[in-house]
XYZ file of C-alpha atoms in Angstrom:
550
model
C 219.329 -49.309 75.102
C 217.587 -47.996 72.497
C 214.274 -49.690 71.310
C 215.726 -51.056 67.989
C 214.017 -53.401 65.836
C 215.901 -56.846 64.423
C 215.420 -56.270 60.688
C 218.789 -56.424 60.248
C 217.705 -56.969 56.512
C 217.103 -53.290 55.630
C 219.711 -51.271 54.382
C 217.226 -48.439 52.457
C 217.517 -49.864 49.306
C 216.111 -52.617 49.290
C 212.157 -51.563 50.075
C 212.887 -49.777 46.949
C 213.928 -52.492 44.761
C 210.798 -54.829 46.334
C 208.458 -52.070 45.434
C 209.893 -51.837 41.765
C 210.162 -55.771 41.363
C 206.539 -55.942 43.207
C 205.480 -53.674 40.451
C 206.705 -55.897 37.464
C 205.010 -59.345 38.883
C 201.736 -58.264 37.517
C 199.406 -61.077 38.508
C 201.646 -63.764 38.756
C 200.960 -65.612 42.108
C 203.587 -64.487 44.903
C 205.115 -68.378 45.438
C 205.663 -68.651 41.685
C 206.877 -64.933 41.331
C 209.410 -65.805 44.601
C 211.783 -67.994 42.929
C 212.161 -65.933 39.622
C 213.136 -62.746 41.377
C 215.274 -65.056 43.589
C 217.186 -66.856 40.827
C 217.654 -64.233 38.961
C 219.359 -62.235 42.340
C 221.422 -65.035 42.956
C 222.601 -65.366 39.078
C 223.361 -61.382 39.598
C 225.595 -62.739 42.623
C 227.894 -65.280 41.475
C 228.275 -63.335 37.716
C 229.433 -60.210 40.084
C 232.173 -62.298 42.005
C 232.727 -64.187 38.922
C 233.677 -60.780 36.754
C 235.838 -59.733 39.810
C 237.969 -62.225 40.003
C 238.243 -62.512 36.023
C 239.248 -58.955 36.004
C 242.303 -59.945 38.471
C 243.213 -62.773 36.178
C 243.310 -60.404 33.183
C 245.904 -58.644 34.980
C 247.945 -61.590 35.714
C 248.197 -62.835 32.734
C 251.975 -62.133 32.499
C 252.275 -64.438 36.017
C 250.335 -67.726 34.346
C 247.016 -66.844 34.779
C 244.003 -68.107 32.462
C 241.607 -66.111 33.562
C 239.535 -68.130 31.209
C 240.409 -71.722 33.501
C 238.081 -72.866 35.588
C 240.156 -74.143 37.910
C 241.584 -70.744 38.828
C 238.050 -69.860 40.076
C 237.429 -73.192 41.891
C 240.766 -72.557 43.767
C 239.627 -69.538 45.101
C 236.734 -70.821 46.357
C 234.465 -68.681 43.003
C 231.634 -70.231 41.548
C 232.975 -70.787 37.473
C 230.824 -68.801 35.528
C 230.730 -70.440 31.575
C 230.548 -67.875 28.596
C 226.671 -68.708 27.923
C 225.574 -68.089 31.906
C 227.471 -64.603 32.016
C 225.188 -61.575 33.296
C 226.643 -59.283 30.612
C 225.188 -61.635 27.864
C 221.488 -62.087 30.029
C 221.601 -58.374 29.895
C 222.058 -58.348 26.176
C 219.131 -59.980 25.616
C 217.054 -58.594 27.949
C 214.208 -57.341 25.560
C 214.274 -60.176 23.318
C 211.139 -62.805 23.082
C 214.006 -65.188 23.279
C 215.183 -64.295 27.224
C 213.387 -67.002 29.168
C 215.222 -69.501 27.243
C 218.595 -67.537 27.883
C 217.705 -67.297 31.084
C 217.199 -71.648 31.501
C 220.253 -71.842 29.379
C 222.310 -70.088 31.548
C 221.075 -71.401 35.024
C 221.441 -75.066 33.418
C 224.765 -74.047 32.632
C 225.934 -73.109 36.147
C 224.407 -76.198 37.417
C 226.358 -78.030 35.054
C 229.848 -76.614 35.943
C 229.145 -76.345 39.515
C 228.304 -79.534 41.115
C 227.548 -77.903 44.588
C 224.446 -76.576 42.850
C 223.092 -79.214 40.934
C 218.930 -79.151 40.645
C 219.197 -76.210 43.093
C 218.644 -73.178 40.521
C 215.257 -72.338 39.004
C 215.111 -72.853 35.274
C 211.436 -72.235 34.125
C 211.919 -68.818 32.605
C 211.009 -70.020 29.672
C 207.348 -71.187 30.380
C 204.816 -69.360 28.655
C 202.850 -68.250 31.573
C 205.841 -65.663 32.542
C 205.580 -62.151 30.468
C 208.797 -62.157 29.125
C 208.362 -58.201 28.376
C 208.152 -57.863 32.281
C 210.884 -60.755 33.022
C 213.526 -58.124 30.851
C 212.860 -55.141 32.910
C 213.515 -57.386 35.912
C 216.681 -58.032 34.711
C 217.245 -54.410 33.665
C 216.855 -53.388 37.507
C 218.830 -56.234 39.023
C 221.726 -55.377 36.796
C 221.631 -51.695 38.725
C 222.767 -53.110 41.857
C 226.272 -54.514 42.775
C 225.845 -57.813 44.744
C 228.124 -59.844 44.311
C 232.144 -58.011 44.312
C 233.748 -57.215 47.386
C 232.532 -54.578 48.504
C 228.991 -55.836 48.857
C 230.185 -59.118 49.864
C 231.728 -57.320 52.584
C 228.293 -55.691 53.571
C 226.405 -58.763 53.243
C 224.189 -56.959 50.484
C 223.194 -60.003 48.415
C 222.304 -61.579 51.721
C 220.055 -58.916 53.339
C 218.294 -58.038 50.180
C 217.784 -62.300 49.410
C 216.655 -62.441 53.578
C 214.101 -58.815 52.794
C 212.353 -60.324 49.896
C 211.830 -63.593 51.762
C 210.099 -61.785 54.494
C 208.464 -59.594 52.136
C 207.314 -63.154 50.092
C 206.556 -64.730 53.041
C 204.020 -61.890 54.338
C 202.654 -61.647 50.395
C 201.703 -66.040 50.959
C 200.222 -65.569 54.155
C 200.095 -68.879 55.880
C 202.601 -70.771 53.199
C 204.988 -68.291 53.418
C 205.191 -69.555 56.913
C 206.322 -72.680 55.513
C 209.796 -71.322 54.229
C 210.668 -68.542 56.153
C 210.651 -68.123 60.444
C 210.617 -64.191 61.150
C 213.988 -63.005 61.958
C 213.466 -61.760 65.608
C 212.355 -65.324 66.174
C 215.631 -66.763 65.127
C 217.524 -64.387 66.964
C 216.476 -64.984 70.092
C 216.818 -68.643 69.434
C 220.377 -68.087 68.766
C 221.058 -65.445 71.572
C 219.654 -68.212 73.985
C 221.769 -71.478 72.840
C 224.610 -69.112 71.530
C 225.738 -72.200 68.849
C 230.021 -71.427 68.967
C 231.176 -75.153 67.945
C 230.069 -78.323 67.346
C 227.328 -79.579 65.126
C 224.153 -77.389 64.235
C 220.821 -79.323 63.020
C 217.949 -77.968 61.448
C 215.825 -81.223 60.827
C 212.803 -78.388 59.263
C 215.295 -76.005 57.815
C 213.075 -74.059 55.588
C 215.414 -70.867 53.944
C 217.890 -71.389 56.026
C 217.159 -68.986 58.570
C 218.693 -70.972 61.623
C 222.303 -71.083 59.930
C 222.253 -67.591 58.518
C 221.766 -66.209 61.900
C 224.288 -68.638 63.824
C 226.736 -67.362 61.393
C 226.106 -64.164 61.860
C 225.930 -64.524 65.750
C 229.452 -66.132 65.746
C 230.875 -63.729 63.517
C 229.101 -60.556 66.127
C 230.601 -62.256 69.058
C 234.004 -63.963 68.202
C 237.026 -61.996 66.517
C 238.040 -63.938 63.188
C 235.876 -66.273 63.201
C 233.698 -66.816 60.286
C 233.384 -68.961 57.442
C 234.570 -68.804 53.636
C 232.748 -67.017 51.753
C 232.627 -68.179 48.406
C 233.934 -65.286 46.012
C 235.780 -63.984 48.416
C 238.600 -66.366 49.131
C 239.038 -68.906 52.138
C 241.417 -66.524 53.493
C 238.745 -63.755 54.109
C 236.988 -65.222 55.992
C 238.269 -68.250 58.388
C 235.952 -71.083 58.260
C 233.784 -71.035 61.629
C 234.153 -74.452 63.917
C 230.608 -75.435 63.360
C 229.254 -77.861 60.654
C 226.202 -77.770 59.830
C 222.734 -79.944 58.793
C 219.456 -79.329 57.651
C 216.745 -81.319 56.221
C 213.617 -79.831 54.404
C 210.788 -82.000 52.945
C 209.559 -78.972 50.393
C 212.038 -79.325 47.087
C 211.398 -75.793 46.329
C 212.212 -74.201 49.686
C 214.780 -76.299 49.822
C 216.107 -74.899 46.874
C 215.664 -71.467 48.177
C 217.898 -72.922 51.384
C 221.019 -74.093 48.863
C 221.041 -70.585 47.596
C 220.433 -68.741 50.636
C 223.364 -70.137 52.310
C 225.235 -70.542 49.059
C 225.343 -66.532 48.657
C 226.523 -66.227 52.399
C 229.508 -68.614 51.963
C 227.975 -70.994 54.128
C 228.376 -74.782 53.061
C 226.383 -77.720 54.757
C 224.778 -80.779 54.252
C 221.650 -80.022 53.248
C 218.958 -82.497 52.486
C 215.772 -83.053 50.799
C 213.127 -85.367 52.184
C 210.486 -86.504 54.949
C 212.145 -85.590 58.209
C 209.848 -88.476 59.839
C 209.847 -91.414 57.137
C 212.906 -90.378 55.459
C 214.983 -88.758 58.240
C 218.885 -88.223 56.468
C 220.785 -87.966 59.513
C 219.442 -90.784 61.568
C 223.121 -91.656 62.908
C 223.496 -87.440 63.700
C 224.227 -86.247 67.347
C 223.931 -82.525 67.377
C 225.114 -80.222 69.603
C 223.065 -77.888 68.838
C 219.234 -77.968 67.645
C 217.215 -75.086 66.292
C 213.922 -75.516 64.417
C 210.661 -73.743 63.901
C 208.564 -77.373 62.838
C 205.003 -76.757 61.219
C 202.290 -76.400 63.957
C 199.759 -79.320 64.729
C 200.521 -80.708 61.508
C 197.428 -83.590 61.135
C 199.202 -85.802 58.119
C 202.673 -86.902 59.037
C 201.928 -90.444 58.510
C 202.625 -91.257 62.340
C 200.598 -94.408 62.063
C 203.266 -95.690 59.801
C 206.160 -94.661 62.585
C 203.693 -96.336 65.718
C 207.266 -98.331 66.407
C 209.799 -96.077 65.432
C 212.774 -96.085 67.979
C 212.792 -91.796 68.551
C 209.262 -92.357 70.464
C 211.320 -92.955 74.104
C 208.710 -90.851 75.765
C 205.505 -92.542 74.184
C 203.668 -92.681 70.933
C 202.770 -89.610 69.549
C 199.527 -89.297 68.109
C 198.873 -89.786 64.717
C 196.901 -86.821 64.547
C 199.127 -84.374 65.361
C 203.211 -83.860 65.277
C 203.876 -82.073 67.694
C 205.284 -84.202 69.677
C 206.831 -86.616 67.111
C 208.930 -83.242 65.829
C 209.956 -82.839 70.103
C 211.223 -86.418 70.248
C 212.833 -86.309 66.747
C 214.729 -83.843 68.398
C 215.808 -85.122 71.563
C 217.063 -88.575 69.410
C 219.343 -85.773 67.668
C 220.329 -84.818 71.063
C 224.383 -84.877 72.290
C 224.930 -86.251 75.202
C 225.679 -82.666 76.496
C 223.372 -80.748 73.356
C 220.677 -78.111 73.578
C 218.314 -77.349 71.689
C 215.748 -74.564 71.376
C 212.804 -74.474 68.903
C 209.171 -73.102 68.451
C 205.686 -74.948 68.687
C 202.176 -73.897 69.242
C 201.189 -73.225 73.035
C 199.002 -76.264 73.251
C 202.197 -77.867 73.083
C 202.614 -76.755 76.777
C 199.181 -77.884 77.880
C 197.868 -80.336 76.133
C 196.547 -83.680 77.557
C 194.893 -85.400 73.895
C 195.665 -88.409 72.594
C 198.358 -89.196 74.887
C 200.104 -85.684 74.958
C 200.430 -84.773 78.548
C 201.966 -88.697 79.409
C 204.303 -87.724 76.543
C 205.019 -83.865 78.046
C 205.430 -85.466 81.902
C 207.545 -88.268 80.944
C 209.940 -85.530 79.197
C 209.610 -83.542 82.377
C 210.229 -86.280 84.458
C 213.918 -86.774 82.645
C 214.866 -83.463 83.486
C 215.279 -82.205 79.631
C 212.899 -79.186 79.830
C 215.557 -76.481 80.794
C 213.164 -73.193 79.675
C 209.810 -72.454 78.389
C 209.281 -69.001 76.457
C 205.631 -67.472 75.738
C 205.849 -65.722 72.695
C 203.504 -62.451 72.040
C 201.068 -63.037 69.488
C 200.866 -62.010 65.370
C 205.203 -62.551 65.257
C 204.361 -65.379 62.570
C 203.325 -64.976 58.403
C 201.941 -68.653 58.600
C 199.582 -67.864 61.403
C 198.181 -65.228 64.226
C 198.227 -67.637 67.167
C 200.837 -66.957 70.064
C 203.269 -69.451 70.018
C 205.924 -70.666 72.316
C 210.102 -71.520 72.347
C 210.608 -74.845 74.397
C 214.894 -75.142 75.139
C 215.902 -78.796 76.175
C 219.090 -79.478 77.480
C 220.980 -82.799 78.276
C 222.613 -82.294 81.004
C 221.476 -79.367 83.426
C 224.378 -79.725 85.733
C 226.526 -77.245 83.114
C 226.548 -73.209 82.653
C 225.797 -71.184 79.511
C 228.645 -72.429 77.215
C 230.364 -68.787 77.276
C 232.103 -70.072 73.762
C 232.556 -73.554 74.022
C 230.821 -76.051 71.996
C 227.302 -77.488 73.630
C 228.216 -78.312 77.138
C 231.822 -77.036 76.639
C 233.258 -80.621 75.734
C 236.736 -80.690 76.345
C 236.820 -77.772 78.429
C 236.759 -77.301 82.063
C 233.704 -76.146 83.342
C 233.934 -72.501 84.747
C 232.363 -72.251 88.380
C 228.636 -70.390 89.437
C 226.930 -73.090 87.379
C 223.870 -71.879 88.976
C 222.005 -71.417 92.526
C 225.069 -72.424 94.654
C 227.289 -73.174 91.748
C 225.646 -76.900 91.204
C 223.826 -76.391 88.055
C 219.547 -76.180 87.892
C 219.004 -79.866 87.963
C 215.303 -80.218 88.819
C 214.589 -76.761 88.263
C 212.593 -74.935 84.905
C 213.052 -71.414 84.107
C 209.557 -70.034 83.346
C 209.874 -66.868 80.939
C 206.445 -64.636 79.337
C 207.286 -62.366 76.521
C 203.575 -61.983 75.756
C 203.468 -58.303 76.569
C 206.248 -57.703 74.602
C 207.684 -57.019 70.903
C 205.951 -53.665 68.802
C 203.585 -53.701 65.674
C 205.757 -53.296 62.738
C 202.520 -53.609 60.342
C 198.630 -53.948 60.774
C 198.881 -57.737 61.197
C 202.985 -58.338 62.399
C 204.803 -57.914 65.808
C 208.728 -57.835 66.285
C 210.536 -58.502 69.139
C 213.037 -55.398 69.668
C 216.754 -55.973 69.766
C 215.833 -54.858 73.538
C 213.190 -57.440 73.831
C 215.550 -60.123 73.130
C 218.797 -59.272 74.973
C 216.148 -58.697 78.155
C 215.218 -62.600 77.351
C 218.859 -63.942 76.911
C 220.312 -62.126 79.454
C 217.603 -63.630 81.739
C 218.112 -67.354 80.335
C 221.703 -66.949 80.962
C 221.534 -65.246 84.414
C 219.870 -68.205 85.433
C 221.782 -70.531 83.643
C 225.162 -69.226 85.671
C 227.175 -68.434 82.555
C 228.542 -65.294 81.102
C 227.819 -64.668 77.356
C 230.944 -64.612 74.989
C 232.090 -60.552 74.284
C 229.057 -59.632 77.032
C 229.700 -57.923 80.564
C 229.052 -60.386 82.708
C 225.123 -60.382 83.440
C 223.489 -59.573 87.076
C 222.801 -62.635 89.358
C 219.181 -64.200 88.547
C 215.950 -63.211 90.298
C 212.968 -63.882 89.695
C 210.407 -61.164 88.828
C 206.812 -61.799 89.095
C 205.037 -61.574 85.743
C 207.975 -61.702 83.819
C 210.355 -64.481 84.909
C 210.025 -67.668 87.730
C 212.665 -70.183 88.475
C 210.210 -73.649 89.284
C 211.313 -76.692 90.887
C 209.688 -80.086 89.309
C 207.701 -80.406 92.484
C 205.893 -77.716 91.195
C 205.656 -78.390 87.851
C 204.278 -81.324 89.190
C 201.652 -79.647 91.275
C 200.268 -78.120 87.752
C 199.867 -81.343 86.225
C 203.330 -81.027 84.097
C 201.562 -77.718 82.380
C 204.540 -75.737 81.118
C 202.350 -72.302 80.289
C 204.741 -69.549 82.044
C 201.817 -67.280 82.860
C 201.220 -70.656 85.557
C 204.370 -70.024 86.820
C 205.399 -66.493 86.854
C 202.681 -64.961 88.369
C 201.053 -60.820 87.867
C 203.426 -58.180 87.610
C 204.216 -55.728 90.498
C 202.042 -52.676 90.240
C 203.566 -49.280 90.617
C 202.721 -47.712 94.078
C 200.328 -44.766 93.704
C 200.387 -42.502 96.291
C 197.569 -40.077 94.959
C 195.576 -39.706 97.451
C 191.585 -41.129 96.173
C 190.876 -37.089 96.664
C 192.905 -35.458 94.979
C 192.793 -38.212 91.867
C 189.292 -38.058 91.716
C 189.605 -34.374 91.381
C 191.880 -34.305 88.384
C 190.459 -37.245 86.511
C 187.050 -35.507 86.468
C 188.662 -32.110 85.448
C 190.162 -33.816 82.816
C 186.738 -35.781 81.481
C 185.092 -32.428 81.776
C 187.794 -30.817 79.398
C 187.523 -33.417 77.031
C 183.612 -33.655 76.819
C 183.867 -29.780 76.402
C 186.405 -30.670 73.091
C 184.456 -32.836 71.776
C 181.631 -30.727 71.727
C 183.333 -27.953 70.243
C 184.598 -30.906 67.478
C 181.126 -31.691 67.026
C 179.913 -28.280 66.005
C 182.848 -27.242 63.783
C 181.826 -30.589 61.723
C 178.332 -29.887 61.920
C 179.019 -26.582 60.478
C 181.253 -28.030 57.751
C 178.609 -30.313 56.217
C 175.793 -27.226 56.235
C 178.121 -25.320 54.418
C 178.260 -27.810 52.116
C 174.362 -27.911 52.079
C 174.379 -31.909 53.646
């Protein structure tokens, strides 16, 4: 396969369109500048499907239709666009003093006739503080691009260009824009690993929305007609996928970069705002599925307020840190058949402050710890620290869900569940990734599209599935440096440390069968030849600079 990045994002338009928006922030701070460009792209959306569909009305007037009714939109699943919030009009104005104020007008508007989004759209164009000269050629190139008709919906243009300028955002913050936005090649291998197909999906740290755009996206790859609505495009072109979805996100902001992330996609959910730990919205919520990237080592989550709290099963996690309190959160969330997969820093797998490593072995111990995943280094915006992907899993005794919902409830179980066909109770499946992944910047590493079908294939090998629309995958080995199936007695024998590299041992080195002779020979022809050039490099400069009487 060919080595293929994951930026599904870029179509070769969009870098454009970031440079040339880039260009008009001026010296307006990146997380203000984010949710101006972003509101006024999503605006550009709906008033595109809007204008669509009131263009089919128009011709249907003869039949009954008011093309003028909001109903008519709300049937077919359109946002309702009011006269005052259309683009055409924002576009009128554009190079008037008076646009910011349009610009409120018309997002309060919108709020105002579609419930769904209600305090969700950004409406502080008006402030002083934003150059309204600059804020009208915004508008002027936004109104160049189609995003919101058919055509693009069809494409997902909106989407990729809203996902691009969140990475690009993200990498602009530096370590906040880590707080809203979990680099795509992350997510993707979360979702290739737990391959969410139906039942409940939980995000209890949602961020943008990341998780649910790419379990979407994975079920619409892998399973023929099924999707979900999409609004502008009718329920019927797109059938609505058999997963429901829930999210909390304690940032109001990002989470109002969530409600029109997946609002754009056609992707409805229960999404909340709030304190995931003092203010949890789902506390009743059994999910069959978990994905979450929770801040690292976060120090003030009030934990000593929460020393009782009934999700500590496994101990009391320090006040000082979260790690752990985000772990247990999501094992409360658990089904009784769920898994979950999610990233945390690697002292997560070795740590033994405060109480940690009781917490870690006692989750051991209960057989939840299904596979560990050490992440290369610099994949993050919020920080340059390798991290790693822990996957927990109810009940071990079941395959790879090949389709089914979590555990496949409902279903028969398909046989070669695992070693022997009896499942990997007891058993750990140690993965390193560290080597892997290419600089896509100075600073940034992505994991290939290679990279992360290597990973899942692995998971899944040893899980004793077959993945949905996959050949079915080679029988599991494991291959030093890379990948090492570990019982709990050994586990044990490390002290309940879950670092792979523990586990998986050094990788096989290629057989040389140069004789010492005959290598020494050619590596000191080859120094020689090189000394030689670099001679001849350093006179040619030399001669350069006395010409040019240095």
């Amino acid at each position: 396969m060919a080595n293929t990045t994951t930026n599904g994002a870029t179509l070769g338009f969009e870098k454009d369109l970031w440079a040339a928006a880039d260009t008009l922030r001026g010296s307006m701070d990146a997380a203000e500048y984010k949710h101006v460009v972003l509101g006024l792209i999503f605006l550009k959306y709906i008033s595109d499907a809007f204008e669509e569909t009131h263009a089919r009305l128009e011709t249907e007037r003869d039949q009954g239709a008011d093309p003028e009714d909001p109903d008519e939109y709300r049937a077919l699943n359109v946002f309702w666009v009011p006269p005052e919030a259309r683009w055409a009009r924002i576009q009128a104005q554009a190079r008037q003093a008076t646009i910011g104020q349009v610009v409120d007008q018309a997002m309060s508007a919108i709020e105002r006739d579609n419930p769904a989004l209600k305090g969700v759209l950004p409406k502080e164009y008006a402030r002083p503080a934003l150059d309204k000269m600059r804020l009208g050629q915004l508008i002027d190139l936004i109104t160049n691009i189609r995003v919101g008709d058919q055509a693009a919906r069809d494409k997902d243009i909106l989407g990729r260009v809203y996902e691009y300028f969140l990475s690009q955002f993200a990498s602009a913050e530096g370590k906040k824009g880590g707080e809203f936005y979990t680099p795509r090649c992350v997510v993707s291998l979360l979702v290739e690993m737990i391959e969410p197909y139906l039942g409940r999906v939980y995000d209890p740290c949602c961020g943008s929305g990341g998780m649910f755009v790419q379990s979407m996206e994975f079920i619409r790859a892998h399973a023929t007609g099924n999707g979900n609505g999409a609004r502008g495009g009718g329920a019927a072109t797109r059938p609505k996928a058999d997963i429901s979805i829930y999210g909390q996100e304690s940032n109001y902001n990002t989470w109002r970069l969530c409600k029109m992330n997946l609002a754009i996609r056609g992707i409805e959910g229960q999404i909340a705002q709030g304190d995931t730990f003092h203010d949890d919205r789902f506390p009743d919520l059994k999910a069959d599925y978990i994905l979450a990237n929770p801040p690292f080592n976060v120090s003030d989550w009030g934990g000593e307020r929460l020393r009782q709290d009934k999700r500590w099963q496994f101990g009391i996690p320090p006040a000082g840190n979260a790690n752990f309190a985000w772990v247990q959160h999501i094992i409360h969330h658990l089904a009784p058949r769920g898994v979950a997969g999610f990233v945390l820093a690697n002292g997560s797998m070795s740590s033994n402050q405060s109480g940690e490593g009781e917490i870690r072995r006692a989750i051991i111990e209960a057989d939840l710890v299904d596979c560990m995943v050490a992440l290369p280094g610099q994949l993050f915006y919020s920080t340059q620290i390798p991290a790693c992907l822990w996957f927990l899993r109810r009940d071990k005794s079941l395959p790879s869900p090949a389709g089914r919902g979590a555990g496949g409830e409902g279903l028969p179980s398909p046989a070669g569940r695992g070693a022997g066909g009896e499942g990997r109770q007891g058993q750990v499946l140690f993965i390193d990734a560290r080597q892997m992944g290419r600089m896509v910047d100075r600073t940034h590493r992505e994991l290939t599209d290679e990279d992360i079908r290597r990973i899942a294939d692995t998971y899944h090998a040893w899980r004793g599935g077959e993945r949905r629309g996959e050949s079915p995958t080679r029988p599991y080995e494991d291959i030093p440096g890379f990948c090492k199936s570990a019982t709990l007695e050994e586990i044990r024998k490390h002290n309940y440390v879950l670092t792979p590299g523990r586990y998986v041992g050094a990788a096989r080195q290629e057989k040389d069968d140069e004789p010492f002779d005959q290598k020494m020979a050619r590596l000191t022809k080859e120094w020689r030849a090189l000394r030689e050039e670099a001679q001849r490099l350093d006179e040619a400069i030399e001669a350069n600079l006395r010409r040019l009487s240095y």
